[in-house]
mmCIF file of C-alpha atoms in Angstrom:
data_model
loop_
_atom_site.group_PDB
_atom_site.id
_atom_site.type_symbol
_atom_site.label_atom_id
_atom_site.label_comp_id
_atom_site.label_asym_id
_atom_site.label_seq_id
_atom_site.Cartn_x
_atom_site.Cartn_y
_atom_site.Cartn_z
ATOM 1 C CA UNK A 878 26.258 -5.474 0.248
ATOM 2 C CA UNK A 879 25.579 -2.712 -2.162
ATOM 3 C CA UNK A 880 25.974 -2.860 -5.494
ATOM 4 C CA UNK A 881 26.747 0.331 -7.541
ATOM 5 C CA UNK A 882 26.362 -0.804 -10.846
ATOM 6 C CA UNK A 883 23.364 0.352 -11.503
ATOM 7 C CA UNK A 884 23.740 3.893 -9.417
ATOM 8 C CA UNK A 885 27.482 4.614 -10.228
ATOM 9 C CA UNK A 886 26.237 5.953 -14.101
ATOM 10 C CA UNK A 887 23.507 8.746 -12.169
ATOM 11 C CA UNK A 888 26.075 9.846 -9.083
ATOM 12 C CA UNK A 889 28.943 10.441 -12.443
ATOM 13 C CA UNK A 890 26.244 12.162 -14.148
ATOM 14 C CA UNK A 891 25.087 13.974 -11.525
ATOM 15 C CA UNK A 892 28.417 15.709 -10.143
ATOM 16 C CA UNK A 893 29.928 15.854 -14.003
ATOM 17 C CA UNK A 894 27.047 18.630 -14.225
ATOM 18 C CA UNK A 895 28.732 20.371 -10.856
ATOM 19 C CA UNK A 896 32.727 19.623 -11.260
ATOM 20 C CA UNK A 897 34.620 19.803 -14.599
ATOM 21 C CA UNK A 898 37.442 17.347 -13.012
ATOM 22 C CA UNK A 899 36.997 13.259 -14.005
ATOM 23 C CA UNK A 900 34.848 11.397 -11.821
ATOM 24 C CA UNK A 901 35.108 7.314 -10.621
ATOM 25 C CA UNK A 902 32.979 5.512 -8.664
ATOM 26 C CA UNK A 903 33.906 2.048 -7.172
ATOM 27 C CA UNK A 904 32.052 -0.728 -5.180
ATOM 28 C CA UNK A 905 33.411 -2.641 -1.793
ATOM 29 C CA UNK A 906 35.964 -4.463 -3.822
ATOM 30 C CA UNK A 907 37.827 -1.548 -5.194
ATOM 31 C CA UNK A 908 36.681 -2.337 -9.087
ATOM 32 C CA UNK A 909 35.556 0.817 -10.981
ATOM 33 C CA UNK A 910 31.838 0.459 -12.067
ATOM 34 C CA UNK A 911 31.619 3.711 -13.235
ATOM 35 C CA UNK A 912 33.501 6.457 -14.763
ATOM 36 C CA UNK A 913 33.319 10.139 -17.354
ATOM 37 C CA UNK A 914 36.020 8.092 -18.627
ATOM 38 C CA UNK A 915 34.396 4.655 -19.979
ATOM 39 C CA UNK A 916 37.346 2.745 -20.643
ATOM 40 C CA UNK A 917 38.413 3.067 -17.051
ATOM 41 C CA UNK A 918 35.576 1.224 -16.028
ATOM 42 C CA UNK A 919 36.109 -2.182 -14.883
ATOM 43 C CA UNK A 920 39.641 -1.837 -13.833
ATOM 44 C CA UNK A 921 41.037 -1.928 -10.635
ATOM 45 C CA UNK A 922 41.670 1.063 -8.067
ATOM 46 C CA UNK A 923 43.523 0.459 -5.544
ATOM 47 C CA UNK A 924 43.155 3.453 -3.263
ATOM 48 C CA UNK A 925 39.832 2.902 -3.021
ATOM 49 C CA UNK A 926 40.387 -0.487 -0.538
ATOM 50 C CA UNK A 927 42.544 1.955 1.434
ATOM 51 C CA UNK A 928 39.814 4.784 1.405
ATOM 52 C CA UNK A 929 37.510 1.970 2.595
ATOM 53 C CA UNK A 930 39.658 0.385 4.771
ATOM 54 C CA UNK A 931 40.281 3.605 7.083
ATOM 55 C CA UNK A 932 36.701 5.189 6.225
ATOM 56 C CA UNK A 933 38.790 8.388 5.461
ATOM 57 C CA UNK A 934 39.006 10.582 2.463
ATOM 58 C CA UNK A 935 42.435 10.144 1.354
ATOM 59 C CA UNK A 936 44.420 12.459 -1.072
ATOM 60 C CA UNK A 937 46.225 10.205 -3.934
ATOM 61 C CA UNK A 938 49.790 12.046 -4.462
ATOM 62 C CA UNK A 939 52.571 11.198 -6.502
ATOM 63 C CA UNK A 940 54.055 8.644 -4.226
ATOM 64 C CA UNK A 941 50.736 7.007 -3.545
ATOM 65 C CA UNK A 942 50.144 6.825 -8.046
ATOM 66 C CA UNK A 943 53.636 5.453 -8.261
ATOM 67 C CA UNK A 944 52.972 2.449 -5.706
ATOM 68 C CA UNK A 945 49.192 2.082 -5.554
ATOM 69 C CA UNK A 946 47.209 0.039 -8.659
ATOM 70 C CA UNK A 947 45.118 2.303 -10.930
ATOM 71 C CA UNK A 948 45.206 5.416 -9.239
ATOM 72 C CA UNK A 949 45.571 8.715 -9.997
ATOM 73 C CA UNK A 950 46.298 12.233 -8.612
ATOM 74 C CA UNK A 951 43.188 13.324 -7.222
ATOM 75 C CA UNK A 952 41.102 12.711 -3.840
ATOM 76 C CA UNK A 953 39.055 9.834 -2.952
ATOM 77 C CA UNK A 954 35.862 9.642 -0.528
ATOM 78 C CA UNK A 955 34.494 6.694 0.809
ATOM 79 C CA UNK A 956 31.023 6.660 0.515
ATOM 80 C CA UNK A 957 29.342 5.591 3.919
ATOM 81 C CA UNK A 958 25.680 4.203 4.125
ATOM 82 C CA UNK A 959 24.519 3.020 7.872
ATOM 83 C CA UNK A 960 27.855 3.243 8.818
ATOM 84 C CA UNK A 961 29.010 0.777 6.079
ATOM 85 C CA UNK A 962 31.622 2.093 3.182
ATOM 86 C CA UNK A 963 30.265 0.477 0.113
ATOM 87 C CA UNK A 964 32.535 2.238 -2.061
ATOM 88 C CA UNK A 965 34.051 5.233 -2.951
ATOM 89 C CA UNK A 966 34.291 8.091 -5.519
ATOM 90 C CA UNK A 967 37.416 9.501 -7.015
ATOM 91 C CA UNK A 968 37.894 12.535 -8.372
ATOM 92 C CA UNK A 969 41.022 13.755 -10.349
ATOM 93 C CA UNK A 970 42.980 16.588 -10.323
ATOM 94 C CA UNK A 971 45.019 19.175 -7.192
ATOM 95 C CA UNK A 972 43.839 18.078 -4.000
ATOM 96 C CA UNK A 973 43.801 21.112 -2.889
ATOM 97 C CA UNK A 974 41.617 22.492 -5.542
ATOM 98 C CA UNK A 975 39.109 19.304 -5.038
ATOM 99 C CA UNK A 976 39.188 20.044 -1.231
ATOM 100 C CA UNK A 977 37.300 22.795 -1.436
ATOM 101 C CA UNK A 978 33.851 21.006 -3.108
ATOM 102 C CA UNK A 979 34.673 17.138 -1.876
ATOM 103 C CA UNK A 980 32.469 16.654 1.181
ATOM 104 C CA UNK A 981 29.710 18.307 -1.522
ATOM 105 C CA UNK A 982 30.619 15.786 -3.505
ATOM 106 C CA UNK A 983 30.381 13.087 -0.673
ATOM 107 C CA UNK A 984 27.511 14.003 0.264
ATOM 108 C CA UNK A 985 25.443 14.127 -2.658
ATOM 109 C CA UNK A 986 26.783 10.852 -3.263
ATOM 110 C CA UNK A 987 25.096 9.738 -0.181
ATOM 111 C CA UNK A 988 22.267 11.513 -0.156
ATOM 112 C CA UNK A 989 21.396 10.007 -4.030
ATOM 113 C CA UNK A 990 22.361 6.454 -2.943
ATOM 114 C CA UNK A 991 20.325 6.489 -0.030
ATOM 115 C CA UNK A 992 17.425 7.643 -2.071
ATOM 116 C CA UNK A 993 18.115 4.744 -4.176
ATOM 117 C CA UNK A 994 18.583 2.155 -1.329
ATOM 118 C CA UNK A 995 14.871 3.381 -0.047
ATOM 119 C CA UNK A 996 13.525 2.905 -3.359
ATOM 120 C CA UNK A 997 14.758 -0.416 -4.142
ATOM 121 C CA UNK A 998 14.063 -1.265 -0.650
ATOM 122 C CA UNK A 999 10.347 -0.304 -1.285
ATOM 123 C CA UNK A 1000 9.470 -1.886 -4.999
ATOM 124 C CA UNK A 1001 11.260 -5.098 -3.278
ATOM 125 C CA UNK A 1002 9.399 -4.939 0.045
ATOM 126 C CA UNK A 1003 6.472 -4.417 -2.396
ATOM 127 C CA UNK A 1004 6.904 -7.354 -4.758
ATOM 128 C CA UNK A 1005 6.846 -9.276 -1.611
ATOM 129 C CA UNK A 1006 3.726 -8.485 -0.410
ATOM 130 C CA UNK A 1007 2.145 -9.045 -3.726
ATOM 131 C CA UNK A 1008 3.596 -13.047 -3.733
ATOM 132 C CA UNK A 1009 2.563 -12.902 0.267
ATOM 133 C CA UNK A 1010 -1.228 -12.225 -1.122
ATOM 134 C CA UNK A 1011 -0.769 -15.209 -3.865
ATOM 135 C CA UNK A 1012 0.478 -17.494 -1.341
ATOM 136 C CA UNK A 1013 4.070 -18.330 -0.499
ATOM 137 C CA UNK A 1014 5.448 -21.442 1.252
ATOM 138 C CA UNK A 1015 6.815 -20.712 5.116
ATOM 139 C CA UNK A 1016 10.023 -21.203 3.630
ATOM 140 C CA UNK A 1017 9.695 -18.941 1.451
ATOM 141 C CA UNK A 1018 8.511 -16.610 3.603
ATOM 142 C CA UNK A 1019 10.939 -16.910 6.054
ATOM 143 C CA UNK A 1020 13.318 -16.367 3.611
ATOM 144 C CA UNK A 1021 11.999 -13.150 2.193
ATOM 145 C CA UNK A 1022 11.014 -11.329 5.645
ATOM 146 C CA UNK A 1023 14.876 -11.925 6.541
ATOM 147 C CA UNK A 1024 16.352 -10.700 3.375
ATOM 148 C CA UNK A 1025 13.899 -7.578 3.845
ATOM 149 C CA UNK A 1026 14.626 -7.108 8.006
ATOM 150 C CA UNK A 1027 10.708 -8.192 8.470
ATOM 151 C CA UNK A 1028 9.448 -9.879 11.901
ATOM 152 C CA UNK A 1029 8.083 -13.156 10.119
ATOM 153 C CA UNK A 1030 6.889 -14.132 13.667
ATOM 154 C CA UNK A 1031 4.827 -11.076 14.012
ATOM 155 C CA UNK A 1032 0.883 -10.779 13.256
ATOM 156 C CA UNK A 1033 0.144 -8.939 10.556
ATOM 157 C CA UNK A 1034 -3.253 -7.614 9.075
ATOM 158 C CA UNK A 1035 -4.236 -6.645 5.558
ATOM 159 C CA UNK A 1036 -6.215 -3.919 4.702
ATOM 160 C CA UNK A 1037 -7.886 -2.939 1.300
ATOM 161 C CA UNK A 1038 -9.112 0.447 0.113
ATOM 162 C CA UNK A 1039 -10.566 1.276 -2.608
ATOM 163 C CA UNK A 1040 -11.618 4.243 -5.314
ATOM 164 C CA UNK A 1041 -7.946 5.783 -4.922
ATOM 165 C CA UNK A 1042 -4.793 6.549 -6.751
ATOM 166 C CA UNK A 1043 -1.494 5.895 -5.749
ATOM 167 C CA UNK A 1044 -0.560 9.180 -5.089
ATOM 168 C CA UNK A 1045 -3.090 9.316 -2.570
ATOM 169 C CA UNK A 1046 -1.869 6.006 -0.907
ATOM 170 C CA UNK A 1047 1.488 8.034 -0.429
ATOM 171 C CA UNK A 1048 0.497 10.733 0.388
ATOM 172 C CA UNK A 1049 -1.908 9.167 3.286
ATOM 173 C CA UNK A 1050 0.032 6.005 3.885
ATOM 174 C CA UNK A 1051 3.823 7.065 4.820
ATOM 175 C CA UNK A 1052 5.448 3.639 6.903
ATOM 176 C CA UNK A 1053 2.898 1.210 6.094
ATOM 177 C CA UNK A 1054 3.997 -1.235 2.740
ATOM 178 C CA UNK A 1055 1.608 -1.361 0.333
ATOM 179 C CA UNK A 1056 0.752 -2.933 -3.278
ATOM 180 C CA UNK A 1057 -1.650 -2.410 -5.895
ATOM 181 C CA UNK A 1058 -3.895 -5.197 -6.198
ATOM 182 C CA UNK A 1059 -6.471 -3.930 -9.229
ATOM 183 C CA UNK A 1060 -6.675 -0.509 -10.771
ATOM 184 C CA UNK A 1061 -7.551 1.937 -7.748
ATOM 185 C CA UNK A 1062 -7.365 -0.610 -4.767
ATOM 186 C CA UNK A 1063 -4.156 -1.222 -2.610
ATOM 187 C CA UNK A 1064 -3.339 -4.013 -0.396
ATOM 188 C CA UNK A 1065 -1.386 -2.849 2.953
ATOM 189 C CA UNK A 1066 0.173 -4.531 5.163
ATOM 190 C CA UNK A 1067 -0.521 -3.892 9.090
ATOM 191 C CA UNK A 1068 0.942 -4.721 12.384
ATOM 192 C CA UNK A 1069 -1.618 -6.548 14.236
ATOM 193 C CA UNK A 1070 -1.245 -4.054 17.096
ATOM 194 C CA UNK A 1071 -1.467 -1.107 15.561
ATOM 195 C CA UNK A 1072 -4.170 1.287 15.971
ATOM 196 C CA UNK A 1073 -6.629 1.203 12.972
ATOM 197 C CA UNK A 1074 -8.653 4.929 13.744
ATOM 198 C CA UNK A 1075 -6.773 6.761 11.461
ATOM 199 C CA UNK A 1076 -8.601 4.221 8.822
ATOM 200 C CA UNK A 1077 -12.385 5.889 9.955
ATOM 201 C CA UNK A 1078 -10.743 9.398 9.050
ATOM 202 C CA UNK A 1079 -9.710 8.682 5.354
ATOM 203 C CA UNK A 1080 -13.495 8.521 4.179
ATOM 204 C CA UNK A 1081 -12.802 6.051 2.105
ATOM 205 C CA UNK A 1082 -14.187 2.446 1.165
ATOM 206 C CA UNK A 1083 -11.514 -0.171 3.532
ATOM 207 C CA UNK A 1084 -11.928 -3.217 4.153
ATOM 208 C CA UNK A 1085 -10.177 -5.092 6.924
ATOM 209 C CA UNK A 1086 -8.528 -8.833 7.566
ATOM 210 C CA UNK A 1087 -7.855 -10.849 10.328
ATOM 211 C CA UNK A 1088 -4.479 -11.015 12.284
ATOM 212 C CA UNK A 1089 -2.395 -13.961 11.214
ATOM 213 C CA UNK A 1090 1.139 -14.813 10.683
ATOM 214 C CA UNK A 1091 2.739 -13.458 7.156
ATOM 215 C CA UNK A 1092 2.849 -16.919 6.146
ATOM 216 C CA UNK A 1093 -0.833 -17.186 6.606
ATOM 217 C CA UNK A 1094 -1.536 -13.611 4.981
ATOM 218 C CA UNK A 1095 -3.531 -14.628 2.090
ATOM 219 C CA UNK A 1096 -6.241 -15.823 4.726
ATOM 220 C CA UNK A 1097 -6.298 -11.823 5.851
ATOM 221 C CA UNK A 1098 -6.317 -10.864 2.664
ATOM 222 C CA UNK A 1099 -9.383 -12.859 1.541
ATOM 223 C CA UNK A 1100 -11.281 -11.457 4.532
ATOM 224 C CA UNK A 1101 -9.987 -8.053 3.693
ATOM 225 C CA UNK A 1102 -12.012 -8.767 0.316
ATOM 226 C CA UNK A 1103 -14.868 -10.231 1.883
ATOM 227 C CA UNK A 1104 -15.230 -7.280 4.194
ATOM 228 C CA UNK A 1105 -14.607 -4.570 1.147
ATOM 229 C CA UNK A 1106 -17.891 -5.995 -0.084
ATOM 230 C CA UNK A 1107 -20.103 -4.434 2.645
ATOM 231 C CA UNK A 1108 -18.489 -1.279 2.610
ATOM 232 C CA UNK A 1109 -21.366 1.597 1.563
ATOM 233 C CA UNK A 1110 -21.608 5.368 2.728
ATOM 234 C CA UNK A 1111 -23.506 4.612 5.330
ATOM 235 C CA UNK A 1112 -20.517 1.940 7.042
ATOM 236 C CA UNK A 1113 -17.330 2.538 4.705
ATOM 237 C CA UNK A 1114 -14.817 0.705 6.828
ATOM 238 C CA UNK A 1115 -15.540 -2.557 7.394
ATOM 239 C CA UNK A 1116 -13.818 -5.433 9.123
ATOM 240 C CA UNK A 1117 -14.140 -8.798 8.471
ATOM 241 C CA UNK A 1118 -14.686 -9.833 12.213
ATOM 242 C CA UNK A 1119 -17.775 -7.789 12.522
ATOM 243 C CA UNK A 1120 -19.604 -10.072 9.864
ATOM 244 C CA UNK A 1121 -21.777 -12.647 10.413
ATOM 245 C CA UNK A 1122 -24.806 -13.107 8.508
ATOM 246 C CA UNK A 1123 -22.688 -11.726 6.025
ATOM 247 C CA UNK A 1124 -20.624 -15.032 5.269
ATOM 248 C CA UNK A 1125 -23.577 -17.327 4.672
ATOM 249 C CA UNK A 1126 -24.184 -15.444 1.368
ATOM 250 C CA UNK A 1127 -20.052 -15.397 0.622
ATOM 251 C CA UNK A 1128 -20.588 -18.572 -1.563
ATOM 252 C CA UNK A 1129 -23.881 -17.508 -3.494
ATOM 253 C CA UNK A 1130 -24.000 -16.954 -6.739
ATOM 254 C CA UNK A 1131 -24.846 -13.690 -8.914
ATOM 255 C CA UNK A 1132 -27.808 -15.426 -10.160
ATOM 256 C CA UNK A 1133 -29.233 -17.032 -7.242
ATOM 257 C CA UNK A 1134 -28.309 -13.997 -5.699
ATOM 258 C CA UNK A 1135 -31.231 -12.257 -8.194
ATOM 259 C CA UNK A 1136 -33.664 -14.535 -7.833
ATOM 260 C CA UNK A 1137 -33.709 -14.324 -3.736
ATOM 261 C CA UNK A 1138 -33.930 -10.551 -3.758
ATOM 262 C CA UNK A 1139 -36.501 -10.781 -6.417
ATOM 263 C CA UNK A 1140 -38.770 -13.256 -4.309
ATOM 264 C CA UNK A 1141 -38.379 -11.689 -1.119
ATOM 265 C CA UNK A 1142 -38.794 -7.918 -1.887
ATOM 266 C CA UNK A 1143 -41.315 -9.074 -4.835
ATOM 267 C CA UNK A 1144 -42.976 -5.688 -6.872
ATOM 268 C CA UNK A 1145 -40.545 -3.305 -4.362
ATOM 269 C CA UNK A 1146 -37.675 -3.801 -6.655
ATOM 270 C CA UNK A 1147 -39.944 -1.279 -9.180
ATOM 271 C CA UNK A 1148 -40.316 1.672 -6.667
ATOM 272 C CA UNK A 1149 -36.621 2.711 -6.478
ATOM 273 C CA UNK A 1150 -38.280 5.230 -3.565
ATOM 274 C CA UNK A 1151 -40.325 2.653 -1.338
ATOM 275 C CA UNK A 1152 -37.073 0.308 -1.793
ATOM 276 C CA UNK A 1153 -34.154 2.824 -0.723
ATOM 277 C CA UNK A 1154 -36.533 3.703 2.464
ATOM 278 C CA UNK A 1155 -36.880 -0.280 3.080
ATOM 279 C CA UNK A 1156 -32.714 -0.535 2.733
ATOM 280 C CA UNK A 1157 -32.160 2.342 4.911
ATOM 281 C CA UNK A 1158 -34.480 1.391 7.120
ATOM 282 C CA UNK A 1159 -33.384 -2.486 7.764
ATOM 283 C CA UNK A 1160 -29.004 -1.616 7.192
ATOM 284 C CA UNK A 1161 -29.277 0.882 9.813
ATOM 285 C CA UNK A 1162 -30.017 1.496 13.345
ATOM 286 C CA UNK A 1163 -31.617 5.343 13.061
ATOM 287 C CA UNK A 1164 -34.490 6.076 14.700
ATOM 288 C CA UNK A 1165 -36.895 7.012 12.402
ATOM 289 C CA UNK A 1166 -36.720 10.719 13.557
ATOM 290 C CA UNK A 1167 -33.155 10.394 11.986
ATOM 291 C CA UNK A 1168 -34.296 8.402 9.112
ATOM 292 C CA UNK A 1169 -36.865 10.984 8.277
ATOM 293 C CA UNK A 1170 -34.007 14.021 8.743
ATOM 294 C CA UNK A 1171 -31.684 11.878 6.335
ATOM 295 C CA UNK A 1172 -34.282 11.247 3.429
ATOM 296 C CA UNK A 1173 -35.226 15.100 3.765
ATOM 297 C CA UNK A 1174 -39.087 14.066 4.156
ATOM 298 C CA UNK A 1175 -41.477 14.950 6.979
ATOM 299 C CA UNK A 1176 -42.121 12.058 9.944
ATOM 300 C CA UNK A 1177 -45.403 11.622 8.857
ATOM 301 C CA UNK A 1178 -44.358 11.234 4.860
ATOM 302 C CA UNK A 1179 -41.988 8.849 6.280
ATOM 303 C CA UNK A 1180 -44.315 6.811 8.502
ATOM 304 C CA UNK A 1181 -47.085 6.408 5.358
ATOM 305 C CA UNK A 1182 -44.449 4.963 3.312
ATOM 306 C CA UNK A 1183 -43.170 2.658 5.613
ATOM 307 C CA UNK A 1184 -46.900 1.769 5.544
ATOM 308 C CA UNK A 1185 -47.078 1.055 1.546
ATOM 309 C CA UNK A 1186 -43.748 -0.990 1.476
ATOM 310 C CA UNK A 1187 -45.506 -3.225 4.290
ATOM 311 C CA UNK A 1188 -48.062 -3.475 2.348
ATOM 312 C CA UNK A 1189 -46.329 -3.843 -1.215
ATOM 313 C CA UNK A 1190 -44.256 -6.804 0.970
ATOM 314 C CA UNK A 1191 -47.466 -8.208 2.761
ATOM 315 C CA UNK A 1192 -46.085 -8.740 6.266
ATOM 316 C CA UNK A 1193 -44.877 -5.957 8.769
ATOM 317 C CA UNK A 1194 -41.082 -4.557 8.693
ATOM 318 C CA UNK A 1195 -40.857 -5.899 12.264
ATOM 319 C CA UNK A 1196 -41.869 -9.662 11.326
ATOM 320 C CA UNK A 1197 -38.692 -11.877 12.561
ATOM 321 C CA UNK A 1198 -38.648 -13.636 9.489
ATOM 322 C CA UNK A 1199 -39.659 -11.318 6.664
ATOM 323 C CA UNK A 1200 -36.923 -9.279 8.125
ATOM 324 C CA UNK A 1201 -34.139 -11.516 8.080
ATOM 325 C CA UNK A 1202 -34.739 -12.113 4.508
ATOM 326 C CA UNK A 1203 -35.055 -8.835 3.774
ATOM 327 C CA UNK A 1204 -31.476 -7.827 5.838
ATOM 328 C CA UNK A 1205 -29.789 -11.006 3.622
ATOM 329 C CA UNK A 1206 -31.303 -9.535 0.569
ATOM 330 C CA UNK A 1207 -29.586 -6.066 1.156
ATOM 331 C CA UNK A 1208 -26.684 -7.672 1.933
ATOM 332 C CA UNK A 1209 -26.716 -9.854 -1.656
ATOM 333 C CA UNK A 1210 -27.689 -6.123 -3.340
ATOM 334 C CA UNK A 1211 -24.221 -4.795 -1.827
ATOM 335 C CA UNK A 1212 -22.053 -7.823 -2.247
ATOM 336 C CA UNK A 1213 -23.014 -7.836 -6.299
ATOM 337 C CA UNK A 1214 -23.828 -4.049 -6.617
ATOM 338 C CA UNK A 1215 -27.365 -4.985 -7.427
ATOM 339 C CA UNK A 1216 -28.466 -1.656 -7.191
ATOM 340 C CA UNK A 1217 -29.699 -0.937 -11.006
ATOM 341 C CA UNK A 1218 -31.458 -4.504 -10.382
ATOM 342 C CA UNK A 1219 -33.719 -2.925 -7.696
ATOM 343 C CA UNK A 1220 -33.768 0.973 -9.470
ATOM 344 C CA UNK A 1221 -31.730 2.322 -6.048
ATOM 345 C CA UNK A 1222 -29.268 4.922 -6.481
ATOM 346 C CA UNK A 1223 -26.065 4.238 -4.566
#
């Protein structure tokens, strides 16, 4: 059920700028909610039910004012959403005169009500997923997804991206529901099934949860966040399932987080040079031919300081161990955006 309480004032306002003639506009049960005449709101019309009833627009004459409650001579036209009157609007005066703009007049009606509909549909469907993220009971859930015509026994995902405004999100996310979660980062909600390419093409820092049921969403939703972490140019769409080493250092602290970097990359957190070349060169897989290209250096310039940050580190960039700690340290840079800690522009 619609109710036009809040809508009825803009559709009166809307056509009184279009028709000089007096304007009602009624919900399901035939009670005026809103009127260019405001001490006609409230009351009862009864041609309304009957304009309803039939899904017809109906012309009020004399005989139908002398035996029908509240009405006047005029037209009425049920307004029809999905197939569903939910009211009507009335407009006074010669029928024939009214004739000749009333399916204009219908179908604005329509057309702003509909707007409306999507709109509440979306800041409600919204709200939801916001309370989904905090954690709802699977009654509550249940409850919600039905009231909003949502599959609760679906699998859903949620992705996070970051560094954008919202007019971006609608303008690149047009069926997906989204929320805004802190100031430039949305929350959206996915189908489990659905593709997730078109996320590669946006450029943009996303990281992505695990399927689970929307009762269980907050779980995806923490990965989501937990994947966002790792996101850098080099790898700026992330998803959780791809981590590994990664969730050892989930727990660790900003401090401890400090120290470890500090006493495994020792005096290379001073050379912000010799330490992007050592990131670059244990976060990705380029050959060093492509490493070389990226940095803008010669092979050879590359090779010799490969060389110094060996020897700055005192055991060789291939060393099992040594580079294990060194891959967790980058990792503990990116989670806390340690970069000014090490002198390494990001």
């Amino acid at each position: 059920m619609y109710d036009l309480h809040i809508i009825g004032d803009q559709i009166v306002r809307e056509l009184g700028q279009l028709i000089q003639e007096q304007i009602i506009v009624t919900n399901q049960q035939g009670m005026i909610k809103a009127s260019t005449e405001p001490e006609r709101v409230g009351s009862f019309h009864e041609g309304s039910l009957l304009a309803m009833r039939k899904k017809q627009i109906l012309h009020m004459k004399q005989s139908e004012v002398e035996k029908l409650q509240g009405v006047r001579p005029g037209m009425v036209f049920p307004i029809i959403i999905q197939n569903e009157p939910i009211g009507v609007i009335g407009v006074t005066g010669d029928p024939k005169h009214i004739s000749q703009y009333g399916m204009l007049v219908k179908r604005l009606a329509e057309m702003l009500i509909s707007d409306f509909i999507h709109q509440r549909d979306h800041v409600q469907k919204e709200q939801f997923l916001a309370q989904l993220l905090q954690g709802m009971s699977e009654k509550e859930v249940r409850r919600g997804a039905k009231e909003l015509k949502m599959e609760a026994a679906q699998l859903y995902r949620i992705v996070i991206v970051e560094d954008v405004l919202r007019e971006w999100m609608h303008e690149h996310v047009k069926k997906e529901l989204f929320t805004a979660i802190h100031q430039g980062q949305y929350a959206i909600l996915l189908p489990a099934d659905q593709e997730l390419t078109f996320l590669y093409d946006w450029q943009q820092k996303v990281g992505i949860g695990g399927s689970y049921l929307l009762e269980q969403i907050k779980t995806s939703y923490e990965e989501a966040k937990t994947a966002l972490l790792y996101c850098s140019k080099e790898r700026p769409v992330v998803q959780e399932k791809e981590l590994t080493m990664e969730l050892i250092v989930a727990d660790i602290t900003r401090e401890r987080a400090m120290k470890f970097v500090s006493r495994v990359c020792g005096s290379l957190v001073k050379d912000s040079i010799l330490f992007e070349h050592m990131y670059l060169r244990i976060m990705t897989d380029w050959t060093l031919n492509e490493l070389a290209s990226y940095l803008h250096i010669h092979r050879n310039t590359l090779n010799y300081r490969l060389m110094k940050i060996e020897e700055k580190l005192g055991y060789k960039l291939t060393d099992v161990k040594g580079r294990a700690n060194l891959y967790m340290s980058c990792l503990l840079i990116e989670k806390f955006q340690l970069y000014d800690f090490v002198q390494m522009h990001k």
